[in-house]
């Protein structure tokens, strides 16, 4: 018995010691006792949708039996049929618009009763109106802006709630390109403490940067929605890419009742790793608010440490290094997916541009999605963030002019506050080819818009894409407010710009407008063409609505790719250029009328297949070895065919036809390619590039026989079972020997089973009226594309492709959790 009590006493002593240690540890680390801070929930799943006007959707209970169930992001326009008579017109993609309603029933837990709850929309096109439990929250007309509403006063905690969204895209035409329709970007539900960091309430800048140290200036806005004084602790921690803490600051604060305060802090980072397109190193600042050791709210702010500036004589400098901006303009659509956001589609697009050597993107002509800027931060692109295509003077009947007076300041500030912390963003653009350039109203409007930008951010230059390069005719320039002059086209005047605009800084904000269809070629290749030669003029185009993929055709206001790059390349005062465009996009099908329904401007076609000029840029914009010869080698015997070669890192290229040398060519002066005129005969065309007599690269093109088989090439062999991940499968039509059949247009039918579904098909042909949402597609010049998306099932995905007269084929895609 005595031993029993000894054991009991010993156990009690151990228990007390453990308890003492526990409380001691808690006391020592009181500030790190973390309960849940900010709660951010993905709100994309399980919406009901119906086309047409359905005002009854605002009610708590309605019959939804004939409504569709779907997840957002969603674009209903891309699901429609092409028709010249749609009010969007071919310029808007010749797809339907109209009105649609979304509705969702959801519960919020009883435990949220002491929180402030918000709904956040990253983008709704267009004229969104929103109700929660029958209560009207508001309207946001601009389709490209992010916004949020507070739901707290109207929520039923622990019970069902109904949110209804009306999207009205019926006023047409309202855009010069395809917009899409619907809740086409992400939606989140956000629950914050009553004391919290304000919406877009952090701001970071790097006012001093060197190899040895960097000074980081950080500001945060904190709100108290309670009617009582609150004492809190603010804690900011800078962490590097591996998660290691490199700096931190704490501060004790008092918030008055229903008030907000702005707090500024400065950090010094020793031996910082600098952000650049070549090495996009990202830190982050973790901001937390505590009260008595309890975590109230927390956010993470991206931090890229870099120094940049524009110089009137030498162009652009990044981290002290002279850097040419080698950029492209991009619209927001994702081809067969329409406007509906998918981060995997964006990532594929940016990877292709990165491999080409692109280091910059102009977001034309509207604010991009938040995910796009997250990727440009992560992957390393310099960004020009653009607010508007028009101001008060519109370009078409129903564009932004209709809402300018009421919304321009709110929309501009929303873009600035949302995007100001992205290290990739290095220029703010307040407009594109604005009509106010041409009259005196442009002076004060420019001053006002620049002042709005400077009220939010003074660290980045403000620009506008200008078309008028005669100073006395340009009233936007005459405002004197712009930090950086962006000029569109007219490359022949770039050399003289410093004389016309002394002491100004310059960039080619939009250039080229070259026209091409992938894999289509017109002879002779050196015949320069403007299609059309002037606005509204007829021209002798191709019956099949194609444009030659030789760099020989542009819109009348533009130039070829080589013409513009040669100019920008040699002029130090030009900071760089943004090519119109990196990818083909839906709408604006210049030079052709319907059935053309997407652009010809892209360096890469709508399906994501590079056109030949891609390799010209790759040979100029990268250090990797490049040798690309074209066209294909299937012609009529005896025809004279122009063979071009883009190459770099070599002195010469020798061309062979069926083993016979056709001569050695070298670039002279500012040449960007070499060319041969060759009498066609079937067989093998081979090019060899050499440096100092040593072989650098060899490339061959072979004559294809009749199409015989299908090749499926996925961009990856596995995907997540998250109902979001995508696999892009390139479909090639080959002959028996495995050579691409460059003129094949076989109809390919697809079947998919297991954990995937078909969400898009395409072939890059700008005048195809086939549906993007079908399970089949004709090849165009030997290629088409099928896009597979996870359906949530954890099953092996099997894709089978069949075509009459060809051997069918299948591939498997693994599913990972």
Short mmCIF file of C-alpha atoms in Angstrom, two decimals, residues 412-730:
data_model
loop_
_atom_site.label_atom_id
_atom_site.label_comp_id
_atom_site.label_asym_id
_atom_site.label_seq_id
_atom_site.Cartn_x
_atom_site.Cartn_y
_atom_site.Cartn_z
CA UNK A 412 -9.15 52.81 -61.49
CA UNK A 413 -8.53 52.80 -57.74
CA UNK A 414 -9.76 49.21 -57.46
CA UNK A 415 -7.13 48.13 -60.01
CA UNK A 416 -4.41 50.12 -58.26
CA UNK A 417 -5.16 48.88 -54.74
CA UNK A 418 -5.55 45.28 -55.87
CA UNK A 419 -2.41 45.11 -58.02
CA UNK A 420 0.05 47.49 -56.33
CA UNK A 421 1.95 44.78 -54.44
CA UNK A 422 2.85 42.62 -57.43
CA UNK A 423 6.58 42.96 -58.17
CA UNK A 424 5.94 42.12 -61.81
CA UNK A 425 3.83 45.28 -62.27
CA UNK A 426 6.20 48.06 -63.30
CA UNK A 427 3.95 50.41 -65.31
CA UNK A 428 0.42 51.72 -64.89
CA UNK A 429 -1.38 52.48 -68.14
CA UNK A 430 -4.40 54.75 -67.89
CA UNK A 431 -5.63 54.13 -71.43
CA UNK A 432 -5.27 52.74 -74.91
CA UNK A 433 -5.48 54.91 -78.03
CA UNK A 434 -7.73 57.32 -76.17
CA UNK A 435 -9.89 59.62 -78.33
CA UNK A 436 -9.24 62.52 -75.98
CA UNK A 437 -5.74 62.67 -77.49
CA UNK A 438 -7.23 64.77 -80.24
CA UNK A 439 -8.92 67.60 -78.36
CA UNK A 440 -8.26 69.80 -75.36
CA UNK A 441 -10.41 67.69 -73.01
CA UNK A 442 -7.48 65.27 -72.92
CA UNK A 443 -5.32 67.68 -70.93
CA UNK A 444 -7.34 67.86 -67.71
CA UNK A 445 -8.59 64.28 -67.91
CA UNK A 446 -5.02 62.98 -68.14
CA UNK A 447 -3.94 65.14 -65.21
CA UNK A 448 -6.82 63.88 -63.10
CA UNK A 449 -6.23 60.21 -63.88
CA UNK A 450 -2.50 60.47 -63.21
CA UNK A 451 -3.25 62.23 -59.91
CA UNK A 452 -5.51 59.33 -58.92
CA UNK A 453 -2.71 56.88 -59.68
CA UNK A 454 -0.18 58.92 -57.71
CA UNK A 455 -2.55 59.08 -54.72
CA UNK A 456 -2.22 55.32 -54.47
CA UNK A 457 1.26 54.60 -55.84
CA UNK A 458 4.14 56.97 -56.55
CA UNK A 459 6.76 54.30 -57.26
CA UNK A 460 5.70 53.21 -60.74
CA UNK A 461 5.60 55.36 -63.89
CA UNK A 462 2.25 56.19 -65.45
CA UNK A 463 1.87 55.78 -69.20
CA UNK A 464 -0.81 55.72 -71.87
CA UNK A 465 -0.73 54.02 -75.26
CA UNK A 466 -0.68 56.89 -77.74
CA UNK A 467 -1.23 56.91 -81.50
CA UNK A 468 -0.52 60.57 -82.23
CA UNK A 469 3.23 61.26 -82.38
CA UNK A 470 2.98 64.90 -83.49
CA UNK A 471 3.30 66.88 -80.21
CA UNK A 472 1.01 69.76 -81.09
CA UNK A 473 -1.77 67.33 -82.01
CA UNK A 474 -1.55 65.17 -78.89
CA UNK A 475 -3.42 66.64 -75.92
CA UNK A 476 -2.78 63.68 -73.61
CA UNK A 477 0.94 64.36 -73.96
CA UNK A 478 0.37 68.11 -73.60
CA UNK A 479 -0.97 67.50 -70.10
CA UNK A 480 2.63 66.99 -69.01
CA UNK A 481 1.43 64.36 -66.56
CA UNK A 482 2.76 61.15 -68.09
CA UNK A 483 6.02 59.68 -66.81
CA UNK A 484 6.49 57.37 -69.80
CA UNK A 485 5.31 57.91 -73.37
CA UNK A 486 3.94 54.79 -74.98
CA UNK A 487 3.54 54.93 -78.75
CA UNK A 488 1.55 52.47 -80.84
CA UNK A 489 2.84 51.52 -84.30
CA UNK A 490 4.51 54.02 -86.72
CA UNK A 491 7.90 52.42 -86.02
CA UNK A 492 9.51 54.50 -88.74
CA UNK A 493 9.12 57.56 -86.46
CA UNK A 494 10.75 55.98 -83.37
CA UNK A 495 14.22 57.29 -84.20
CA UNK A 496 12.95 60.87 -84.28
CA UNK A 497 10.92 60.74 -81.06
CA UNK A 498 13.63 62.34 -78.86
CA UNK A 499 13.62 65.34 -81.20
CA UNK A 500 9.85 65.66 -81.12
CA UNK A 501 9.54 65.02 -77.37
CA UNK A 502 12.78 66.20 -75.72
CA UNK A 503 13.82 64.60 -72.41
CA UNK A 504 10.93 62.12 -72.49
CA UNK A 505 11.08 58.36 -71.86
CA UNK A 506 9.70 56.02 -74.53
CA UNK A 507 8.33 52.54 -75.06
CA UNK A 508 6.58 50.94 -78.02
CA UNK A 509 3.36 50.13 -76.18
CA UNK A 510 1.82 48.31 -79.15
CA UNK A 511 3.53 47.24 -82.34
CA UNK A 512 3.47 45.09 -85.48
CA UNK A 513 -0.13 43.87 -86.07
CA UNK A 514 1.29 41.24 -88.40
CA UNK A 515 -1.24 38.80 -89.85
CA UNK A 516 -0.67 35.04 -90.19
CA UNK A 517 -2.39 31.65 -90.28
CA UNK A 518 -0.27 28.81 -88.92
CA UNK A 519 1.04 26.51 -91.64
CA UNK A 520 -0.30 28.51 -94.62
CA UNK A 521 2.14 30.00 -97.15
CA UNK A 522 1.84 32.34 -100.14
CA UNK A 523 4.57 32.84 -102.74
CA UNK A 524 6.61 34.90 -103.33
CA UNK A 525 7.50 35.36 -99.67
CA UNK A 526 9.10 38.77 -100.17
CA UNK A 527 5.94 40.38 -101.55
CA UNK A 528 5.00 42.86 -98.82
CA UNK A 529 1.24 43.18 -98.30
CA UNK A 530 -1.08 45.36 -96.26
CA UNK A 531 -4.45 43.66 -95.77
CA UNK A 532 -6.52 45.79 -96.02
CA UNK A 533 -4.39 48.57 -97.59
CA UNK A 534 -6.52 51.23 -95.87
CA UNK A 535 -9.62 51.38 -93.71
CA UNK A 536 -12.58 49.85 -95.55
CA UNK A 537 -10.65 49.17 -98.77
CA UNK A 538 -10.98 45.90 -100.66
CA UNK A 539 -8.01 43.61 -101.05
CA UNK A 540 -7.23 40.41 -102.91
CA UNK A 541 -7.16 37.91 -100.05
CA UNK A 542 -7.26 34.12 -100.00
CA UNK A 543 -10.46 32.23 -100.71
CA UNK A 544 -9.95 30.04 -97.64
CA UNK A 545 -9.62 33.05 -95.28
CA UNK A 546 -5.98 32.28 -94.49
CA UNK A 547 -3.01 34.65 -94.37
CA UNK A 548 0.52 33.64 -95.29
CA UNK A 549 2.72 32.61 -92.34
CA UNK A 550 5.75 34.18 -93.95
CA UNK A 551 6.38 37.50 -92.21
CA UNK A 552 5.02 39.49 -95.13
CA UNK A 553 1.48 40.69 -94.25
CA UNK A 554 0.25 43.28 -91.77
CA UNK A 555 -2.76 45.47 -91.17
CA UNK A 556 -2.49 48.86 -92.88
CA UNK A 557 -1.55 50.63 -89.64
CA UNK A 558 1.10 48.07 -88.72
CA UNK A 559 4.30 46.47 -89.90
CA UNK A 560 5.95 43.09 -90.11
CA UNK A 561 7.57 41.54 -87.05
CA UNK A 562 11.05 41.94 -88.51
CA UNK A 563 10.52 45.58 -89.52
CA UNK A 564 9.55 46.63 -86.02
CA UNK A 565 12.05 44.56 -84.05
CA UNK A 566 14.95 45.75 -86.20
CA UNK A 567 14.00 49.32 -85.33
CA UNK A 568 13.46 48.84 -81.60
CA UNK A 569 16.54 46.66 -81.27
CA UNK A 570 18.94 49.38 -82.45
CA UNK A 571 17.42 52.38 -80.61
CA UNK A 572 18.62 52.72 -77.04
CA UNK A 573 16.02 55.34 -76.16
CA UNK A 574 13.22 52.85 -76.90
CA UNK A 575 12.84 50.87 -73.70
CA UNK A 576 11.35 48.01 -75.67
CA UNK A 577 8.19 46.87 -77.38
CA UNK A 578 4.93 45.03 -76.86
CA UNK A 579 3.96 42.99 -79.94
CA UNK A 580 0.30 42.91 -80.93
CA UNK A 581 -0.23 40.05 -79.98
CA UNK A 582 1.36 37.10 -78.23
CA UNK A 583 -1.61 34.82 -78.96
CA UNK A 584 -4.49 34.98 -81.38
CA UNK A 585 -7.66 35.93 -79.53
CA UNK A 586 -11.38 35.66 -80.12
CA UNK A 587 -12.94 38.56 -82.00
CA UNK A 588 -11.43 41.33 -84.15
CA UNK A 589 -10.89 39.04 -87.19
CA UNK A 590 -8.99 41.54 -89.32
CA UNK A 591 -8.52 41.38 -92.31
CA UNK A 592 -11.49 39.16 -93.18
CA UNK A 593 -15.26 39.37 -92.72
CA UNK A 594 -17.36 36.54 -91.28
CA UNK A 595 -16.91 33.54 -91.12
CA UNK A 596 -13.59 34.76 -89.75
CA UNK A 597 -14.23 35.20 -86.01
CA UNK A 598 -10.84 35.42 -84.30
CA UNK A 599 -7.68 37.42 -84.79
CA UNK A 600 -4.73 36.75 -87.07
CA UNK A 601 -2.33 38.90 -85.03
CA UNK A 602 -0.86 36.26 -82.73
CA UNK A 603 2.67 34.90 -82.73
CA UNK A 604 0.94 31.77 -81.40
CA UNK A 605 -2.44 30.62 -82.72
CA UNK A 606 -5.64 30.29 -80.71
CA UNK A 607 -4.98 26.61 -79.97
CA UNK A 608 -1.53 27.40 -78.58
CA UNK A 609 0.48 26.21 -81.60
CA UNK A 610 3.40 28.52 -82.49
CA UNK A 611 3.48 30.13 -85.91
CA UNK A 612 6.84 30.24 -87.69
CA UNK A 613 7.66 33.79 -86.56
CA UNK A 614 7.77 32.46 -82.98
CA UNK A 615 11.23 31.14 -83.81
CA UNK A 616 12.42 34.49 -85.16
CA UNK A 617 11.76 35.95 -81.72
CA UNK A 618 13.27 32.91 -80.03
CA UNK A 619 16.46 33.35 -82.09
CA UNK A 620 16.61 37.04 -81.10
CA UNK A 621 15.25 37.04 -77.56
CA UNK A 622 16.96 33.96 -76.08
CA UNK A 623 20.46 32.55 -75.79
CA UNK A 624 19.39 28.99 -76.59
CA UNK A 625 20.48 27.53 -79.92
CA UNK A 626 17.76 28.01 -82.53
CA UNK A 627 17.40 26.73 -86.09
CA UNK A 628 13.95 26.72 -87.69
CA UNK A 629 13.25 26.13 -91.39
CA UNK A 630 9.94 26.43 -93.18
CA UNK A 631 7.56 25.96 -94.98
CA UNK A 632 6.44 22.32 -95.06
CA UNK A 633 7.66 20.16 -97.94
CA UNK A 634 4.47 19.08 -99.71
CA UNK A 635 4.09 21.01 -102.98
CA UNK A 636 3.57 20.44 -106.71
CA UNK A 637 6.63 19.27 -108.57
CA UNK A 638 8.45 22.13 -110.29
CA UNK A 639 6.96 24.89 -108.11
CA UNK A 640 9.40 27.50 -106.85
CA UNK A 641 9.27 27.46 -103.07
CA UNK A 642 10.83 30.04 -100.78
CA UNK A 643 12.61 28.37 -97.87
CA UNK A 644 13.32 30.55 -94.85
CA UNK A 645 15.58 29.84 -91.88
CA UNK A 646 15.62 31.59 -88.52
CA UNK A 647 18.82 30.84 -86.62
CA UNK A 648 21.25 32.17 -84.02
CA UNK A 649 24.55 31.32 -82.33
CA UNK A 650 25.94 30.39 -85.74
CA UNK A 651 27.77 31.99 -88.66
CA UNK A 652 25.92 30.26 -91.48
CA UNK A 653 23.24 27.81 -92.55
CA UNK A 654 23.61 25.29 -95.35
CA UNK A 655 20.50 23.87 -97.01
CA UNK A 656 20.30 20.42 -98.59
CA UNK A 657 17.59 18.85 -100.76
CA UNK A 658 17.78 15.07 -100.97
CA UNK A 659 21.46 15.26 -100.06
CA UNK A 660 22.41 18.00 -102.57
CA UNK A 661 23.67 21.29 -101.18
CA UNK A 662 21.61 24.29 -102.22
CA UNK A 663 24.19 26.70 -100.86
CA UNK A 664 25.34 28.39 -97.69
CA UNK A 665 23.64 31.54 -96.46
CA UNK A 666 24.62 34.01 -93.73
CA UNK A 667 22.72 36.94 -92.28
CA UNK A 668 24.05 40.28 -93.50
CA UNK A 669 23.68 43.63 -91.72
CA UNK A 670 20.51 43.58 -89.68
CA UNK A 671 19.00 40.50 -91.39
CA UNK A 672 16.88 38.30 -89.15
CA UNK A 673 16.53 35.35 -91.51
CA UNK A 674 18.09 33.79 -94.59
CA UNK A 675 16.20 32.38 -97.58
CA UNK A 676 16.56 30.19 -100.67
CA UNK A 677 14.34 29.82 -103.76
CA UNK A 678 14.05 26.09 -104.38
CA UNK A 679 12.55 24.09 -107.24
CA UNK A 680 10.33 21.62 -105.41
CA UNK A 681 10.87 17.93 -105.59
CA UNK A 682 9.63 15.43 -103.00
CA UNK A 683 12.02 14.15 -100.38
CA UNK A 684 14.02 15.60 -97.52
CA UNK A 685 14.96 19.19 -96.88
CA UNK A 686 17.78 19.53 -94.34
CA UNK A 687 19.41 22.60 -92.81
CA UNK A 688 22.69 22.65 -90.87
CA UNK A 689 23.86 25.68 -88.86
CA UNK A 690 27.56 26.07 -88.08
CA UNK A 691 29.74 28.23 -85.84
CA UNK A 692 33.46 28.43 -86.71
CA UNK A 693 32.98 25.40 -88.92
CA UNK A 694 31.41 23.28 -86.15
CA UNK A 695 27.84 22.04 -86.41
CA UNK A 696 25.44 23.79 -84.02
CA UNK A 697 22.10 22.30 -85.07
CA UNK A 698 20.48 20.20 -87.81
CA UNK A 699 16.82 20.33 -88.81
CA UNK A 700 14.96 18.31 -91.43
CA UNK A 701 11.56 18.52 -93.11
CA UNK A 702 10.23 15.56 -95.09
CA UNK A 703 7.53 15.19 -97.70
CA UNK A 704 4.52 13.50 -96.12
CA UNK A 705 2.53 10.81 -97.87
CA UNK A 706 -1.19 10.24 -97.36
CA UNK A 707 -2.50 10.66 -93.78
CA UNK A 708 -2.50 7.29 -92.03
CA UNK A 709 -2.46 7.71 -88.24
CA UNK A 710 -3.16 9.98 -85.28
CA UNK A 711 -0.59 11.04 -82.73
CA UNK A 712 -1.68 12.30 -79.29
CA UNK A 713 0.84 14.42 -77.36
CA UNK A 714 -0.33 15.58 -73.90
CA UNK A 715 1.46 18.50 -72.27
CA UNK A 716 1.66 16.39 -69.10
CA UNK A 717 0.95 12.77 -68.19
CA UNK A 718 -0.95 13.26 -64.94
CA UNK A 719 -3.43 15.67 -63.39
CA UNK A 720 -5.02 16.37 -60.05
CA UNK A 721 -8.50 15.08 -59.23
CA UNK A 722 -9.67 18.58 -58.26
CA UNK A 723 -12.22 19.32 -61.04
CA UNK A 724 -9.94 22.13 -62.16
CA UNK A 725 -6.69 20.74 -63.55
CA UNK A 726 -6.24 20.61 -67.33
CA UNK A 727 -4.26 18.55 -69.82
CA UNK A 728 -3.79 20.02 -73.29
CA UNK A 729 -3.44 17.25 -75.88
CA UNK A 730 -1.94 18.12 -79.27
#
